[in-house]
XYZ file of C-alpha atoms in Angstrom:
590
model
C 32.475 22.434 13.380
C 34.809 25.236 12.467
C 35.219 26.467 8.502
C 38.871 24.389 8.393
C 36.979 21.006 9.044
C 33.679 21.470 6.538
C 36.331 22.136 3.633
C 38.252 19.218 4.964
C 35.197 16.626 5.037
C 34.142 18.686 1.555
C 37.498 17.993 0.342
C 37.252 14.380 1.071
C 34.142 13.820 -0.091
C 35.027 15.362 -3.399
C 38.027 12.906 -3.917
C 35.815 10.156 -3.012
C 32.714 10.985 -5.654
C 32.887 9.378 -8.700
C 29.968 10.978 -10.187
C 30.484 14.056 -12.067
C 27.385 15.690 -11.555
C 28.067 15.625 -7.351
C 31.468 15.862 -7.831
C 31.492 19.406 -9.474
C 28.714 20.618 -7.394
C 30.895 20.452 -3.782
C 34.002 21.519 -6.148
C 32.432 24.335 -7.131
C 31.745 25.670 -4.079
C 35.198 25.047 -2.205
C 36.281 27.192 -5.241
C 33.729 29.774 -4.082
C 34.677 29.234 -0.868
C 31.031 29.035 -0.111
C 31.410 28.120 4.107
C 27.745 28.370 4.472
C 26.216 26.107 1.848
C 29.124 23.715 2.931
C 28.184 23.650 6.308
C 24.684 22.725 5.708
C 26.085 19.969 3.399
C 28.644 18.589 5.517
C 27.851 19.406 9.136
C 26.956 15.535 9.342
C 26.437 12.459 7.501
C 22.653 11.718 6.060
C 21.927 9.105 8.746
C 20.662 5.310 7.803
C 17.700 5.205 9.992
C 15.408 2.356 10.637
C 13.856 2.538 7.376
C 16.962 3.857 4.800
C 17.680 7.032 3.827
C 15.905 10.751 2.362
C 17.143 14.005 1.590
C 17.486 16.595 -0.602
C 19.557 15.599 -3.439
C 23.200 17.267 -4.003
C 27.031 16.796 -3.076
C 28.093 16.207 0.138
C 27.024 13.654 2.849
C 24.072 15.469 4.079
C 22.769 14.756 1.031
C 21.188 12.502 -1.325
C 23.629 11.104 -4.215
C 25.611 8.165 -5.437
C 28.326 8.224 -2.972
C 25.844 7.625 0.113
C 23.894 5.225 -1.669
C 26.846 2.966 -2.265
C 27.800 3.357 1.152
C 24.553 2.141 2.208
C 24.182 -0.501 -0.657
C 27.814 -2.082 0.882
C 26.950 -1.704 4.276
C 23.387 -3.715 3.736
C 25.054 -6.408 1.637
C 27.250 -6.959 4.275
C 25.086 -7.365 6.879
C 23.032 -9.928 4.470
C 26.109 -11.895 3.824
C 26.786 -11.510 8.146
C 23.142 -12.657 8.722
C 23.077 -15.521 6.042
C 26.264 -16.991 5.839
C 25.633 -20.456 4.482
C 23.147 -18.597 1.507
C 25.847 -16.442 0.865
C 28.637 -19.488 0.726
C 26.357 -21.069 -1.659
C 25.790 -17.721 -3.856
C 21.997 -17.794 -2.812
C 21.641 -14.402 -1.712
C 19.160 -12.084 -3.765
C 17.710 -8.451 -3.859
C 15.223 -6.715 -5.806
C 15.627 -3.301 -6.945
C 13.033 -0.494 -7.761
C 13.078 3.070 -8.317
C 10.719 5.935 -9.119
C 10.108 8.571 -11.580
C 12.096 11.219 -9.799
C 15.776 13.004 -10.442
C 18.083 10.582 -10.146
C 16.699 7.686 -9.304
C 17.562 5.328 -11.664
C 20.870 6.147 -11.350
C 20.964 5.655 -7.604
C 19.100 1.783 -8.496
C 21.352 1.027 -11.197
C 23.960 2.059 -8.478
C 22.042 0.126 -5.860
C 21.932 -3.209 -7.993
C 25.604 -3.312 -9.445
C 27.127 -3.670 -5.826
C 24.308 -5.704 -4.776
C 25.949 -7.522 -7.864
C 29.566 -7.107 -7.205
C 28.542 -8.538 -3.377
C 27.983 -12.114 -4.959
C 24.012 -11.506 -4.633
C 21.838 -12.091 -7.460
C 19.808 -8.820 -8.082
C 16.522 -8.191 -10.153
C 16.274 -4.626 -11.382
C 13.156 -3.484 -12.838
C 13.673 -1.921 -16.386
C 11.790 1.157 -15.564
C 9.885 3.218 -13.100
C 7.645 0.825 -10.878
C 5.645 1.684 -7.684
C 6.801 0.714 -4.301
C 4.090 -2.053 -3.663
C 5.405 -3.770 -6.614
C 8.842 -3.737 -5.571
C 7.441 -5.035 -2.015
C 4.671 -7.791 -3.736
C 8.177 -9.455 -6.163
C 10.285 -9.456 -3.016
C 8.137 -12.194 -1.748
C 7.161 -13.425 -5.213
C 10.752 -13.836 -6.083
C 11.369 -15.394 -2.347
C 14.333 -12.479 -1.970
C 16.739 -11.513 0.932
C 16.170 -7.739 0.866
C 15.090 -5.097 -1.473
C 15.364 -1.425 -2.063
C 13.366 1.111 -3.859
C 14.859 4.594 -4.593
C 12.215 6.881 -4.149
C 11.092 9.914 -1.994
C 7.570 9.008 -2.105
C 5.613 12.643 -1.945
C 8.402 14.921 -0.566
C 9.370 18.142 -2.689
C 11.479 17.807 -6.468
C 14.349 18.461 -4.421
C 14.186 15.503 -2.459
C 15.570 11.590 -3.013
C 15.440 8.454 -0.960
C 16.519 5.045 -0.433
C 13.884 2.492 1.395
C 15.066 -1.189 2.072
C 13.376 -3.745 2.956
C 13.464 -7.144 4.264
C 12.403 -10.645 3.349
C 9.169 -10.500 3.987
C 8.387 -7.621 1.643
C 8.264 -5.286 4.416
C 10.336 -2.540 5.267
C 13.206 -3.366 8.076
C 12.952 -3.376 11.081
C 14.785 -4.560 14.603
C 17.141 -5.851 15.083
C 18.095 -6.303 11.167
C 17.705 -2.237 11.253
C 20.206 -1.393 14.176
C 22.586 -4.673 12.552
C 22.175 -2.719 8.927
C 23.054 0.763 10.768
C 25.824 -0.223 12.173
C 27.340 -2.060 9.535
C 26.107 1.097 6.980
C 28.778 3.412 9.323
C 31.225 0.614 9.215
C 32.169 0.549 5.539
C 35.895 1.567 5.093
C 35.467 -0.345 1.595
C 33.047 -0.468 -1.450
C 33.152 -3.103 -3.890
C 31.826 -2.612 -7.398
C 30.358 -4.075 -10.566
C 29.990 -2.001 -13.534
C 26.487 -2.286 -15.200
C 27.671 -4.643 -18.030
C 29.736 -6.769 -15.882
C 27.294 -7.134 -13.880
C 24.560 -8.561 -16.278
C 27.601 -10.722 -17.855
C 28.239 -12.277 -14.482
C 24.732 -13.582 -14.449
C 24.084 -11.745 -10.800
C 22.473 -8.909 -12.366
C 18.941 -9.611 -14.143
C 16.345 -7.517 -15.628
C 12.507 -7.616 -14.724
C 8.988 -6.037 -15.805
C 6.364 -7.988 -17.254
C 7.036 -11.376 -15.099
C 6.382 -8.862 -12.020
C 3.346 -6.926 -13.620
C 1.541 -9.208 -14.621
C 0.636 -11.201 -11.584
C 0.935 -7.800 -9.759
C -2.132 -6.947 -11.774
C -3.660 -9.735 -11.092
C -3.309 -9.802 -7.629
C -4.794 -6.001 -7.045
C -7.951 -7.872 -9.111
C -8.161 -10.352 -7.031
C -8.932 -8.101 -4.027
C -12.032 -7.162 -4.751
C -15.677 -8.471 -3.258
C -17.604 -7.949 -6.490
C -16.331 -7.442 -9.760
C -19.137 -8.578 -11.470
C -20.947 -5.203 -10.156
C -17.838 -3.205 -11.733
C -18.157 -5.047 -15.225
C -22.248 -4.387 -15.160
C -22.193 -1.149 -14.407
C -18.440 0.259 -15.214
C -20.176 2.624 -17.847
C -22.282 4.190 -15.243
C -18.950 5.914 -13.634
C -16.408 8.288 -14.959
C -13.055 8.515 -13.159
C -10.256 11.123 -13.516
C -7.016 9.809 -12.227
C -3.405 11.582 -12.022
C -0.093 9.793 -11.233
C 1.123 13.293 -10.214
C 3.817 12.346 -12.850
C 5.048 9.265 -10.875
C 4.967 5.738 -11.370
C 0.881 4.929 -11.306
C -0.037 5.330 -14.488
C 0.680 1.979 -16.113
C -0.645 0.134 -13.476
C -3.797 1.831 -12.376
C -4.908 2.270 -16.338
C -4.695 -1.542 -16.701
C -6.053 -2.427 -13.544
C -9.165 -0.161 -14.009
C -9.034 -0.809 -17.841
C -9.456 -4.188 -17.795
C -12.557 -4.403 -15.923
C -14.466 -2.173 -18.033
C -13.870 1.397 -16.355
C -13.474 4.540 -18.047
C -10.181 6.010 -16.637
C -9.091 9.670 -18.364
C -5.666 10.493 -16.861
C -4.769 13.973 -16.668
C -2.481 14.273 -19.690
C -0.084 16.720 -18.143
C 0.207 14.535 -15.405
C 0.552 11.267 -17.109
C 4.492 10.704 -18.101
C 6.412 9.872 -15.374
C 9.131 13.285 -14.649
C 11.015 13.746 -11.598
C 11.102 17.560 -12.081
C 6.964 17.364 -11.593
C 6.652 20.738 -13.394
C 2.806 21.008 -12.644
C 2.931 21.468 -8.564
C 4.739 22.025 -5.548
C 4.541 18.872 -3.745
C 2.975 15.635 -5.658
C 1.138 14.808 -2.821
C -2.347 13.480 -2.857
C -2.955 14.873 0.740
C -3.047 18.129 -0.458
C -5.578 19.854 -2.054
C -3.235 22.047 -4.713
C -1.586 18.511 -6.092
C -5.205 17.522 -7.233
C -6.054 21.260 -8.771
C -5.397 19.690 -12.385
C -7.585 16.458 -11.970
C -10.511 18.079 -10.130
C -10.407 20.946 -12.859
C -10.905 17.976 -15.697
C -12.906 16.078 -13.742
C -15.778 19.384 -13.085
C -15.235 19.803 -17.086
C -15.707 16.076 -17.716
C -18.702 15.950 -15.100
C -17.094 13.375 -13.497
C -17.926 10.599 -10.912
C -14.207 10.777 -8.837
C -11.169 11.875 -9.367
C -8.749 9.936 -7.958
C -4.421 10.538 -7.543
C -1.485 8.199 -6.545
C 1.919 9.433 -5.195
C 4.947 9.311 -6.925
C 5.454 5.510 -5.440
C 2.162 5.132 -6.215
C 1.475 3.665 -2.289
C -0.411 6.734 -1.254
C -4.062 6.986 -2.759
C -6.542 10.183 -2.693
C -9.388 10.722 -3.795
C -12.214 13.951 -4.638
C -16.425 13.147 -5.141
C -18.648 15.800 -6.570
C -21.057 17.104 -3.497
C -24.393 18.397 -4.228
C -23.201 21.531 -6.346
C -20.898 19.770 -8.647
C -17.836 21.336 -6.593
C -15.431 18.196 -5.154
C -15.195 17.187 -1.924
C -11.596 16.268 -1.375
C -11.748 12.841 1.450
C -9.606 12.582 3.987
C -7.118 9.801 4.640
C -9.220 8.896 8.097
C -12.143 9.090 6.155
C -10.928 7.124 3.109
C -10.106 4.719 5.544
C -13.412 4.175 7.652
C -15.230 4.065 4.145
C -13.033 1.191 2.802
C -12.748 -0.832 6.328
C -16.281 -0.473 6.152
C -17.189 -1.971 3.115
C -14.742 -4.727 3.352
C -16.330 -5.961 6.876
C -19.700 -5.187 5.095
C -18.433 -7.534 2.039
C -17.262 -9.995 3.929
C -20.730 -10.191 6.215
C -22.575 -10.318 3.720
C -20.879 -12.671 1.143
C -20.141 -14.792 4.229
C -16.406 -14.991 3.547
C -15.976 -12.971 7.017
C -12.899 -15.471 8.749
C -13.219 -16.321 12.159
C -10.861 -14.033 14.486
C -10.891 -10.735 12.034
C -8.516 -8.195 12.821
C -7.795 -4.769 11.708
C -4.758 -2.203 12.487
C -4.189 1.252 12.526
C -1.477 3.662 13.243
C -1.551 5.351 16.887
C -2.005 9.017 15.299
C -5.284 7.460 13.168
C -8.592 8.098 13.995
C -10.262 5.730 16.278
C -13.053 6.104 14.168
C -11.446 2.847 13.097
C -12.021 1.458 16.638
C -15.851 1.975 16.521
C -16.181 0.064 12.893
C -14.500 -2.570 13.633
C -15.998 -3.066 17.177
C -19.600 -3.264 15.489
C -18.411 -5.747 13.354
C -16.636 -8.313 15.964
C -13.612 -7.416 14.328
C -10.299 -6.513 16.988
C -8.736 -3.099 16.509
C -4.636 -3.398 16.748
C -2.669 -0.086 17.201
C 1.004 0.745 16.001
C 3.528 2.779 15.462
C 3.207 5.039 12.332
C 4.541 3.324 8.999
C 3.473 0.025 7.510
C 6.521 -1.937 8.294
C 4.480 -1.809 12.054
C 1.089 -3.112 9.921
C 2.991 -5.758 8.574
C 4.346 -6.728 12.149
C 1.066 -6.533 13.422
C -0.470 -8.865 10.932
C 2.324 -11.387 11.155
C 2.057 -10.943 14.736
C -1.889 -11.254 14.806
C -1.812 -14.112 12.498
C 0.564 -16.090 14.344
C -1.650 -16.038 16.853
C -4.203 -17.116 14.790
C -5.933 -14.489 14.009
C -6.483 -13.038 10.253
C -6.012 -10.165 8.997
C -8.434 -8.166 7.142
C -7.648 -4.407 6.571
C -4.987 -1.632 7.638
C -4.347 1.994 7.354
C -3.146 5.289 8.198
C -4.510 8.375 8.044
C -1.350 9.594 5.875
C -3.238 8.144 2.570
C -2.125 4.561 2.659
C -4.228 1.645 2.270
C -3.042 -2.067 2.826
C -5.763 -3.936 0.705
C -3.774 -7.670 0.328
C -2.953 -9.585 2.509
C 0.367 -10.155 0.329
C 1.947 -6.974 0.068
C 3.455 -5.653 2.996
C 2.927 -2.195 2.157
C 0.513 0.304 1.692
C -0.744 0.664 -2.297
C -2.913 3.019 -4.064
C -3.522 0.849 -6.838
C -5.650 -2.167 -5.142
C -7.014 0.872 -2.986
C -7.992 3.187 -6.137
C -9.690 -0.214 -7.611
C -11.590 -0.906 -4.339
C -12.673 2.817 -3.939
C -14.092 2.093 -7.393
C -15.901 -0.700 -6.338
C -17.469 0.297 -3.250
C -18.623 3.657 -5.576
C -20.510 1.586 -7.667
C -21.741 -0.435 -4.624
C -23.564 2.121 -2.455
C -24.359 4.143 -5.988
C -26.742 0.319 -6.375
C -28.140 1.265 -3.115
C -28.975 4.944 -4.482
C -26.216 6.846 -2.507
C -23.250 8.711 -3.542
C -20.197 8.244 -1.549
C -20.621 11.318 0.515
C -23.931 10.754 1.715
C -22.574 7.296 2.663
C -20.185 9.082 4.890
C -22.668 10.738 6.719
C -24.519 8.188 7.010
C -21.832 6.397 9.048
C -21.324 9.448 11.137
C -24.702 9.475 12.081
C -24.374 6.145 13.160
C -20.654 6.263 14.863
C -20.495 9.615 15.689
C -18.360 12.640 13.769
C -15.052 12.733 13.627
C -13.245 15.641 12.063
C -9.400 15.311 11.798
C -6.498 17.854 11.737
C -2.798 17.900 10.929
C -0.780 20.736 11.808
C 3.194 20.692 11.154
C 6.078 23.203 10.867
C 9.563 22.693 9.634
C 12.596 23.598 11.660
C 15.619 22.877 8.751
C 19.043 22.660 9.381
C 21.279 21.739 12.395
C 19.564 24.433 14.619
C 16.054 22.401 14.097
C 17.022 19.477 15.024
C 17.413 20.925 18.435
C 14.273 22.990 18.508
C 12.022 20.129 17.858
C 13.903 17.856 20.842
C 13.314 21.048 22.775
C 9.342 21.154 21.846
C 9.010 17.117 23.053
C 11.189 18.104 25.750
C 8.781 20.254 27.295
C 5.674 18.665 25.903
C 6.877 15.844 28.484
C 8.256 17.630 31.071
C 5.646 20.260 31.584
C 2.487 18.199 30.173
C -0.535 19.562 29.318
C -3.258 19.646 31.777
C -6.347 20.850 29.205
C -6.795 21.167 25.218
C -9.352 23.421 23.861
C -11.239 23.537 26.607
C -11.007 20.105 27.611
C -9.396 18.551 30.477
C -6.460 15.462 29.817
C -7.785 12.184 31.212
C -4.684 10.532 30.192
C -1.335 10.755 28.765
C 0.695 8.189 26.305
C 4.492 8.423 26.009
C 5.633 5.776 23.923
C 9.040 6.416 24.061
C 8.773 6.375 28.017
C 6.519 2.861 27.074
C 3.699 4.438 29.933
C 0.483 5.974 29.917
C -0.720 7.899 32.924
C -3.135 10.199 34.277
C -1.630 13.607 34.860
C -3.309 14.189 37.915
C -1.431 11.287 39.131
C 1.506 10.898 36.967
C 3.103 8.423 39.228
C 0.797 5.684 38.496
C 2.067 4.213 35.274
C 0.533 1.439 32.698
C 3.303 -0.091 30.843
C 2.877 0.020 26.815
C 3.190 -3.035 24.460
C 4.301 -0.496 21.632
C 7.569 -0.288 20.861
C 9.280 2.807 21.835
C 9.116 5.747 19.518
C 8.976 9.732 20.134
C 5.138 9.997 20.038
C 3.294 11.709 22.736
C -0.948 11.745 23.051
C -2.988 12.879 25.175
C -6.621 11.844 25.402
C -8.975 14.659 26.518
C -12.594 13.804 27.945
C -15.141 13.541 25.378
C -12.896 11.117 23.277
C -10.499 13.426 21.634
C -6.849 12.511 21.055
C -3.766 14.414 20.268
C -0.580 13.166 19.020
C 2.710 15.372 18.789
C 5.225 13.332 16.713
C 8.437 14.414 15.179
C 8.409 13.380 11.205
C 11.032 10.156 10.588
C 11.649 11.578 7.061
C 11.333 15.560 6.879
C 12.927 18.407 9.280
C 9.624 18.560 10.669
C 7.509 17.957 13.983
C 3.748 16.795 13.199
C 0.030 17.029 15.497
C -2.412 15.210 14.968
C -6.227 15.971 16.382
C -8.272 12.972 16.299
C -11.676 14.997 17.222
C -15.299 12.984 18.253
C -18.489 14.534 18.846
C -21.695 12.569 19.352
C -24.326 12.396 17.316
C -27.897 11.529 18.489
C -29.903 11.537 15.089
C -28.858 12.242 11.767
C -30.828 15.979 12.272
C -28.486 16.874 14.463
C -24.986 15.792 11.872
C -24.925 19.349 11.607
C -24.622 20.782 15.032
C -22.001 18.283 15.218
C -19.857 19.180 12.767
C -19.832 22.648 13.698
C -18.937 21.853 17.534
C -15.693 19.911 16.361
C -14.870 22.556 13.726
C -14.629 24.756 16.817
C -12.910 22.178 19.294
C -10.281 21.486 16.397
C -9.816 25.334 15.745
C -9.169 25.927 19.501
C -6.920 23.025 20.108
C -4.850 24.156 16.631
C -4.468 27.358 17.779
C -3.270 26.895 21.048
C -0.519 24.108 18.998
C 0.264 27.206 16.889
C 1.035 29.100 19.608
C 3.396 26.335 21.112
C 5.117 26.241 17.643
C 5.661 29.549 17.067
C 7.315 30.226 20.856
C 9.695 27.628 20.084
C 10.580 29.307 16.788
């Protein structure tokens, strides 16, 4: 795209934008005549994929701001009013809306709702800043066609996004995502509701308390012994951060109201999109939880626990022998909590017959080995917790029940009646299970060892890099390009046994790559390969960031608990030899 067409498309876009802030931006910089920033703006249009829209906020349609999000908001009301035509004859359409605490975003809801409005479909818009479960639990509670939440969960300040979901609470997806896509790059038109007509018309209704309350009650509800919290709740000492996001209200009534002592970080607590404390508000990384693990050494606390902006993402830090926190893992988060809730169930005798639990494919099957010891069946899918969701409905159509799900990527799905993860029944359960092994005269860690002692150790990696811009895009298809072209035939010493392409829908054994097994997955660009021993690792680009992601699932057995050590150290070094040779990859393709 030569310089005459970006100031074209900039020019266009500029007559187009109603809102100032946007507006002036792209204005500002045809003035300046400013070709490069342009480019990077306009090169293309922020896609709808299959679960909405993120990007970095600004002017111009490879960015976040009002203009896309009507587009989007039109394009998904018409495909509602397409796919339910006698609901929409009868004006029986509705949406819930939701939004975060970051730049923006309740601007882009309030956007979101009034042409959900102006549509003819009724539209519940929370009052303020609420967490994406919420917004996921009052779409079924409120029996609703769709609903969107404007956040960009734990990506950088810069960063906004736009997640809709379906009736069932769940985020979209086929065929109503490919129906909503196309329709989304149809829209030649935009119809609109200002914010007072819309309440006037009656299709435009505010919501908080109705929502909260039985929200609250629901993450209660979840757990296997509350009694033991309210007993003992002055025997623990939490520090909890929202990571100024959304968690805040929730989590210090939840926790609250069974007796726990919950000091938030105060710097942390309001809700500001500008998060002035950190980088990244993400409670996978060890710098977002500086602040809380800081208090929570000066409080001589029990855990310190953080939420995402969204508040679906949960992590967590426990004081090891010296005082110093331990920051746990999302795998290991989510062994320790599938654990205890088989454990519960066993042992309260509320275990149902058929249990299953799922996992993403880039999760540790550390997951595979608890659940197997506990007659429960282990269901893979693709990464995201619209797949969970389809796996449970899928699982419990068959008859089966469902009784836990996660990802390594910090999400927990606790009740059965949210379809999405949430780190506020998770952050209560964590509680719980604290207190329950602290009965037993363990602390959390040394339950964690405990299970590795008995399962075996698993030590988990993540390695990504970002490749921005329209050049990346390219790089990264060239990286799984090759990945599946050329294959790998060893990792870190150890040889492939087998390879899974998943958007070829085969696995195979490289030595004889001819023999295929067809995959029940759906397709998606996700390549493992298992390596002897029990090790698995995943190259996936991200769906929501310029960035391509590895995961090393890692195993090493462990014979007695004597030799936990030895163990550890061998995958340190397996995991250390397969990231570097990943680095290497990377950086060629750079």
């Amino acid at each position: 795209m030569d310089a005459a067409d970006i100031l074209k498309r900039a020019r266009e876009y500029s007559a187009q934008e109603k809102d100032v802030q946007f507006r002036t931006e792209v204005e500002a910089l045809i003035a300046q005549n400013d070709i490069q920033e342009l480019e990077d703006r306009f090169y293309q249009t922020l896609e709808f994929g299959t679960g909405g829209l993120r990007g970095i906020m600004g002017g111009g349609t490879n960015r976040m701001n009002t203009l896309v999000i009507k587009r989007a908001t039109q394009g998904l009301a018409n495909y509602l009013i397409k796919t339910f035509p006698e609901k929409a004859r009868d004006g029986a359409l509705s949406a819930v809306v939701a939004y975060d605490s970051r730049k923006n975003s309740d601007v882009f809801a309030e956007a979101t709702a009034c042409i959900f409005a102006a549509n003819g479909i009724k539209t519940y818009l929370f009052s303020a800043v609420r967490p994406t479960p919420e917004l996921s639990f009052a779409i079924r509670r409120l029996h609703a066609d769709t609903g969107v939440i404007v956040t960009a969960s734990h990506n950088p300040r810069t960063y906004n996004g736009y997640k809709a979901y379906w009736n069932n609470g769940a985020q979209v997806i086929e065929p109503h995502d490919a129906g909503i896509i196309r329709e989304v790059n149809a829209v030649s038109a935009i119809t609109e509701l200002s914010r007072d007509e819309a309440i006037q018309s009656g299709r435009l209704v505010l919501i908080d308390r109705e929502i909260d309350e039985p929200f609250w009650a629901l993450c209660t509800a979840q757990l296997f012994r509350p009694e033991l919290i309210t007993a003992r709740a002055q025997e623990v000492s939490i520090v909890y951060t929202p990571l100024h996001g959304t968690g805040a209200l929730h989590v210090e009534k939840v926790l609250g109201d069974l007796g726990l002592n919950v000091l938030t970080v105060p710097e942390q607590r309001q809700p500001d999109g500008n998060f002035p404390t950190l980088e990244r508000p993400n409670p996978e990384e060890a710098d977002a939880l500086t602040m809380a693990i800081a208090l929570g050494e000066k409080e001589h606390a029990d855990c310190v626990m953080a939420t995402d902006p969204d508040a679906d993402r949960f992590g967590s830090a426990f004081p090891g022998p010296d005082g110093k926190f331990v920051l746990i893992s999302g795998n290991q988060m989510g062994a320790l909590l599938l654990e205890y809730v088989l454990l519960s169930r066993t042992e309260l005798g509320t275990m149902p017959e058929r249990p299953v639990v799922i996992r993403s494919v880039v999760t540790s099957p550390f997951a595979d080995a608890i659940a197997a010891r506990y007659g429960a069946r282990l269901v893979e899918c693709l990464t995201g917790f619209k797949w969970i969701a389809v796996a449970q409905e899928s699982a419990e159509a068959a008859g089966e029940h469902y009784v836990f799900g996660y990802e390594e990527s910090y999400g927990y799905k606790v009740e059965r009646d949210v379809f999405d993860k949430d780190g506020i029944s998770a952050a209560a359960l964590c509680v719980e299970m604290t207190l329950y092994w602290r009965s037993r005269g363990k602390s959390l860690l040394e339950h964690l060892d405990d299970l590795y002692s008995e399962y075996g150790y698993y030590e988990d990696r993540a390695i990504s890099q970002n490749f921005p811009g329209s050049s990346g895009v390219e790089t990264m298809k060239g990286i799984m390009t090759r990945l599946r072209n050329d294959g790998l035939k060893t990792l870190g010493g150890k040889r492939v046994v087998m390879i899974r392409d998943i958007e070829r829908g085969v696995s195979f054994d490289p030595v004889n790559p001819s023999a295929t097994t067809a995959l029940s997955l759906p397709k998606s660009n996700v390549l493992q390969f298992f390596l002897e021993g029990g090790t698995v690792v995943s190259a996936r680009p991200s769906g929501t960031e310029p960035k391509i992601k590895f995961y090393i699932n890692s195993v090493v057995p462990v014979q007695e608990r004597a030799a936990l050590g030895g163990a550890k150290t061998a995958a340190a070094e397996l995991c250390d030899a397969i990231a570097t040779e990943i680095q290497a990859t990377l950086q060629a393709a750079k």
